[in-house]
Amino acid sequence: QVQLVESGGGLVQAGGSLRLSCTASGRTFSSYSMGWFRQAPGKERDLVAAINGSGGDTYYVDSVKGRFTISRDNAKNTVYLQMNSLKPEDTAVYYCAVARSITIGTVTAPAGYGYWGQGTQVFVSS
């Protein structure tokens, strides 16, 4: 059974940093795109960043470019999201996800993801 477990969320002041981790078990995902999504109260779940299987291709939504960095360690079946210069508008539940199928590049459509973690809360105070 596939499981994705996120960690690293918490409360931080604006301008601070957090590092989220997501470890997959039950299967090896080294060839699959992985992504981080976030959902704020009353809003849809949106893609924040994605990374392809090799780690050589990444995608970021405009609002986090230059502040967030996605990376992965395939030996540990883990994907990370380093979040710097956090803003109150980054407050959300953050979810990691694994793509449904193997692709060369990143997967950016939510429908392209088939496995989801339970989410970790990030709260940025002003």
PDB file of C-alpha atoms in Angstrom:
ATOM      1  CA  GLN A   1       0.000   0.000   0.000  1.00  0.00           C
ATOM      2  CA  VAL A   2       1.372   3.373  -1.025  1.00  0.00           C
ATOM      3  CA  GLN A   3       1.696   6.003   1.683  1.00  0.00           C
ATOM      4  CA  LEU A   4       2.981   9.560   1.528  1.00  0.00           C
ATOM      5  CA  VAL A   5       3.821  11.175   4.840  1.00  0.00           C
ATOM      6  CA  GLU A   6       4.536  14.892   5.067  1.00  0.00           C
ATOM      7  CA  SER A   7       6.356  16.618   7.887  1.00  0.00           C
ATOM      8  CA  GLY A   8       7.948  19.955   8.664  1.00  0.00           C
ATOM      9  CA  GLY A   9       4.963  22.235   8.827  1.00  0.00           C
ATOM     10  CA  GLY A  10       4.367  24.643  11.673  1.00  0.00           C
ATOM     11  CA  LEU A  11       4.065  28.243  12.753  1.00  0.00           C
ATOM     12  CA  VAL A  12       6.624  30.763  11.541  1.00  0.00           C
ATOM     13  CA  GLN A  13       6.864  34.529  11.401  1.00  0.00           C
ATOM     14  CA  ALA A  14       6.825  36.350   8.099  1.00  0.00           C
ATOM     15  CA  GLY A  15      10.278  36.294   6.558  1.00  0.00           C
ATOM     16  CA  GLY A  16      11.107  32.976   8.163  1.00  0.00           C
ATOM     17  CA  SER A  17      11.804  29.579   6.651  1.00  0.00           C
ATOM     18  CA  LEU A  18      10.445  26.064   6.804  1.00  0.00           C
ATOM     19  CA  ARG A  19      11.462  22.834   5.125  1.00  0.00           C
ATOM     20  CA  LEU A  20       8.768  20.340   4.279  1.00  0.00           C
ATOM     21  CA  SER A  21       9.537  16.678   3.685  1.00  0.00           C
ATOM     22  CA  CYS A  22       7.451  13.958   2.133  1.00  0.00           C
ATOM     23  CA  THR A  23       8.493  10.330   2.262  1.00  0.00           C
ATOM     24  CA  ALA A  24       6.819   7.682   0.160  1.00  0.00           C
ATOM     25  CA  SER A  25       6.545   4.052   1.138  1.00  0.00           C
ATOM     26  CA  GLY A  26       5.109   0.968  -0.451  1.00  0.00           C
ATOM     27  CA  ARG A  27       6.614   1.666  -3.833  1.00  0.00           C
ATOM     28  CA  THR A  28       9.586   3.341  -5.515  1.00  0.00           C
ATOM     29  CA  PHE A  29       8.786   6.616  -7.253  1.00  0.00           C
ATOM     30  CA  SER A  30      12.176   7.539  -8.657  1.00  0.00           C
ATOM     31  CA  SER A  31      10.779   7.763 -12.208  1.00  0.00           C
ATOM     32  CA  TYR A  32       7.665   9.732 -11.298  1.00  0.00           C
ATOM     33  CA  SER A  33       7.070  13.427 -11.081  1.00  0.00           C
ATOM     34  CA  MET A  34       6.294  14.613  -7.564  1.00  0.00           C
ATOM     35  CA  GLY A  35       4.646  17.815  -6.513  1.00  0.00           C
ATOM     36  CA  TRP A  36       3.716  20.035  -3.626  1.00  0.00           C
ATOM     37  CA  PHE A  37       0.231  21.530  -3.521  1.00  0.00           C
ATOM     38  CA  ARG A  38      -1.369  23.858  -1.030  1.00  0.00           C
ATOM     39  CA  GLN A  39      -4.907  24.654  -0.008  1.00  0.00           C
ATOM     40  CA  ALA A  40      -5.897  27.710   1.976  1.00  0.00           C
ATOM     41  CA  PRO A  41      -9.283  27.885   3.740  1.00  0.00           C
ATOM     42  CA  GLY A  42     -12.081  28.397   1.259  1.00  0.00           C
ATOM     43  CA  LYS A  43      -9.783  28.012  -1.736  1.00  0.00           C
ATOM     44  CA  GLU A  44      -8.933  25.281  -4.186  1.00  0.00           C
ATOM     45  CA  ARG A  45      -5.903  23.061  -3.917  1.00  0.00           C
ATOM     46  CA  ASP A  46      -3.236  24.515  -6.186  1.00  0.00           C
ATOM     47  CA  LEU A  47       0.126  23.311  -7.389  1.00  0.00           C
ATOM     48  CA  VAL A  48       3.061  25.111  -5.801  1.00  0.00           C
ATOM     49  CA  ALA A  49       6.039  23.236  -7.220  1.00  0.00           C
ATOM     50  CA  ALA A  50       6.811  20.054  -9.107  1.00  0.00           C
ATOM     51  CA  ILE A  51       9.911  18.040  -9.919  1.00  0.00           C
ATOM     52  CA  ASN A  52      10.456  15.271 -12.429  1.00  0.00           C
ATOM     53  CA  GLY A  53      11.861  11.857 -11.617  1.00  0.00           C
ATOM     54  CA  SER A  54      15.514  12.697 -12.200  1.00  0.00           C
ATOM     55  CA  GLY A  55      15.252  16.043 -10.435  1.00  0.00           C
ATOM     56  CA  GLY A  56      16.510  17.838 -13.508  1.00  0.00           C
ATOM     57  CA  ASP A  57      13.262  19.595 -14.337  1.00  0.00           C
ATOM     58  CA  THR A  58      11.306  21.727 -11.909  1.00  0.00           C
ATOM     59  CA  TYR A  59       8.232  23.936 -12.012  1.00  0.00           C
ATOM     60  CA  TYR A  60       7.166  26.725  -9.666  1.00  0.00           C
ATOM     61  CA  VAL A  61       4.053  28.825  -9.540  1.00  0.00           C
ATOM     62  CA  ASP A  62       4.941  32.490 -10.028  1.00  0.00           C
ATOM     63  CA  SER A  63       4.084  33.488  -6.469  1.00  0.00           C
ATOM     64  CA  VAL A  64       6.835  31.293  -4.987  1.00  0.00           C
ATOM     65  CA  LYS A  65       9.586  31.647  -7.577  1.00  0.00           C
ATOM     66  CA  GLY A  66      12.830  32.727  -5.964  1.00  0.00           C
ATOM     67  CA  ARG A  67      11.563  31.814  -2.483  1.00  0.00           C
ATOM     68  CA  PHE A  68      10.762  28.094  -2.624  1.00  0.00           C
ATOM     69  CA  THR A  69      12.973  25.233  -3.809  1.00  0.00           C
ATOM     70  CA  ILE A  70      11.775  21.718  -4.541  1.00  0.00           C
ATOM     71  CA  SER A  71      14.236  18.837  -4.470  1.00  0.00           C
ATOM     72  CA  ARG A  72      14.212  15.097  -4.103  1.00  0.00           C
ATOM     73  CA  ASP A  73      16.350  12.252  -2.835  1.00  0.00           C
ATOM     74  CA  ASN A  74      15.384   9.147  -4.765  1.00  0.00           C
ATOM     75  CA  ALA A  75      17.495   6.922  -2.541  1.00  0.00           C
ATOM     76  CA  LYS A  76      15.234   7.953   0.331  1.00  0.00           C
ATOM     77  CA  ASN A  77      12.027   8.123  -1.747  1.00  0.00           C
ATOM     78  CA  THR A  78      11.641  11.642  -0.380  1.00  0.00           C
ATOM     79  CA  VAL A  79      10.764  15.032  -1.821  1.00  0.00           C
ATOM     80  CA  TYR A  80      11.463  18.322  -0.077  1.00  0.00           C
ATOM     81  CA  LEU A  81      10.149  21.860  -0.258  1.00  0.00           C
ATOM     82  CA  GLN A  82      12.444  24.519   1.158  1.00  0.00           C
ATOM     83  CA  MET A  83      10.397  27.635   1.815  1.00  0.00           C
ATOM     84  CA  ASN A  84      12.205  30.907   2.484  1.00  0.00           C
ATOM     85  CA  SER A  85      10.997  34.478   2.911  1.00  0.00           C
ATOM     86  CA  LEU A  86       7.605  33.183   3.920  1.00  0.00           C
ATOM     87  CA  LYS A  87       4.603  35.491   3.691  1.00  0.00           C
ATOM     88  CA  PRO A  88       1.234  35.352   5.460  1.00  0.00           C
ATOM     89  CA  GLU A  89      -0.355  34.465   2.120  1.00  0.00           C
ATOM     90  CA  ASP A  90       1.678  31.235   2.118  1.00  0.00           C
ATOM     91  CA  THR A  91      -0.478  30.018   4.998  1.00  0.00           C
ATOM     92  CA  ALA A  92      -2.179  26.792   3.913  1.00  0.00           C
ATOM     93  CA  VAL A  93      -2.227  23.049   4.270  1.00  0.00           C
ATOM     94  CA  TYR A  94       0.557  21.682   2.095  1.00  0.00           C
ATOM     95  CA  TYR A  95       0.173  18.315   0.379  1.00  0.00           C
ATOM     96  CA  CYS A  96       2.694  16.238  -1.499  1.00  0.00           C
ATOM     97  CA  ALA A  97       1.640  14.070  -4.384  1.00  0.00           C
ATOM     98  CA  VAL A  98       3.046  11.562  -6.860  1.00  0.00           C
ATOM     99  CA  ALA A  99       2.124  11.451 -10.533  1.00  0.00           C
ATOM    100  CA  ARG A 100      -0.064   8.668 -11.885  1.00  0.00           C
ATOM    101  CA  SER A 101       2.395   7.682 -14.591  1.00  0.00           C
ATOM    102  CA  ILE A 102       6.004   8.056 -15.627  1.00  0.00           C
ATOM    103  CA  THR A 103       6.829  11.188 -17.590  1.00  0.00           C
ATOM    104  CA  ILE A 104      10.032  12.832 -18.740  1.00  0.00           C
ATOM    105  CA  GLY A 105       9.131  16.288 -17.503  1.00  0.00           C
ATOM    106  CA  THR A 106       7.168  17.619 -14.580  1.00  0.00           C
ATOM    107  CA  VAL A 107       3.449  17.078 -14.180  1.00  0.00           C
ATOM    108  CA  THR A 108       1.584  20.302 -13.475  1.00  0.00           C
ATOM    109  CA  ALA A 109      -2.078  19.271 -13.759  1.00  0.00           C
ATOM    110  CA  PRO A 110      -3.649  18.150 -10.472  1.00  0.00           C
ATOM    111  CA  ALA A 111      -5.467  15.382 -12.353  1.00  0.00           C
ATOM    112  CA  GLY A 112      -2.093  13.961 -13.252  1.00  0.00           C
ATOM    113  CA  TYR A 113      -1.397  13.046  -9.642  1.00  0.00           C
ATOM    114  CA  GLY A 114      -2.649   9.789  -8.195  1.00  0.00           C
ATOM    115  CA  TYR A 115      -1.194   9.509  -4.706  1.00  0.00           C
ATOM    116  CA  TRP A 116      -1.584  12.151  -2.009  1.00  0.00           C
ATOM    117  CA  GLY A 117      -0.299  12.719   1.484  1.00  0.00           C
ATOM    118  CA  GLN A 118      -2.459  13.762   4.399  1.00  0.00           C
ATOM    119  CA  GLY A 119      -1.158  17.318   4.448  1.00  0.00           C
ATOM    120  CA  THR A 120       0.854  19.441   6.837  1.00  0.00           C
ATOM    121  CA  GLN A 121      -0.250  22.852   8.102  1.00  0.00           C
ATOM    122  CA  VAL A 122       1.903  25.909   7.493  1.00  0.00           C
ATOM    123  CA  PHE A 123       0.932  29.106   9.273  1.00  0.00           C
ATOM    124  CA  VAL A 124       2.824  32.326   8.635  1.00  0.00           C
ATOM    125  CA  SER A 125       2.149  35.148  11.050  1.00  0.00           C
ATOM    126  CA  SER A 126       2.538  38.786  10.105  1.00  0.00           C
TER     127      SER A 126
END
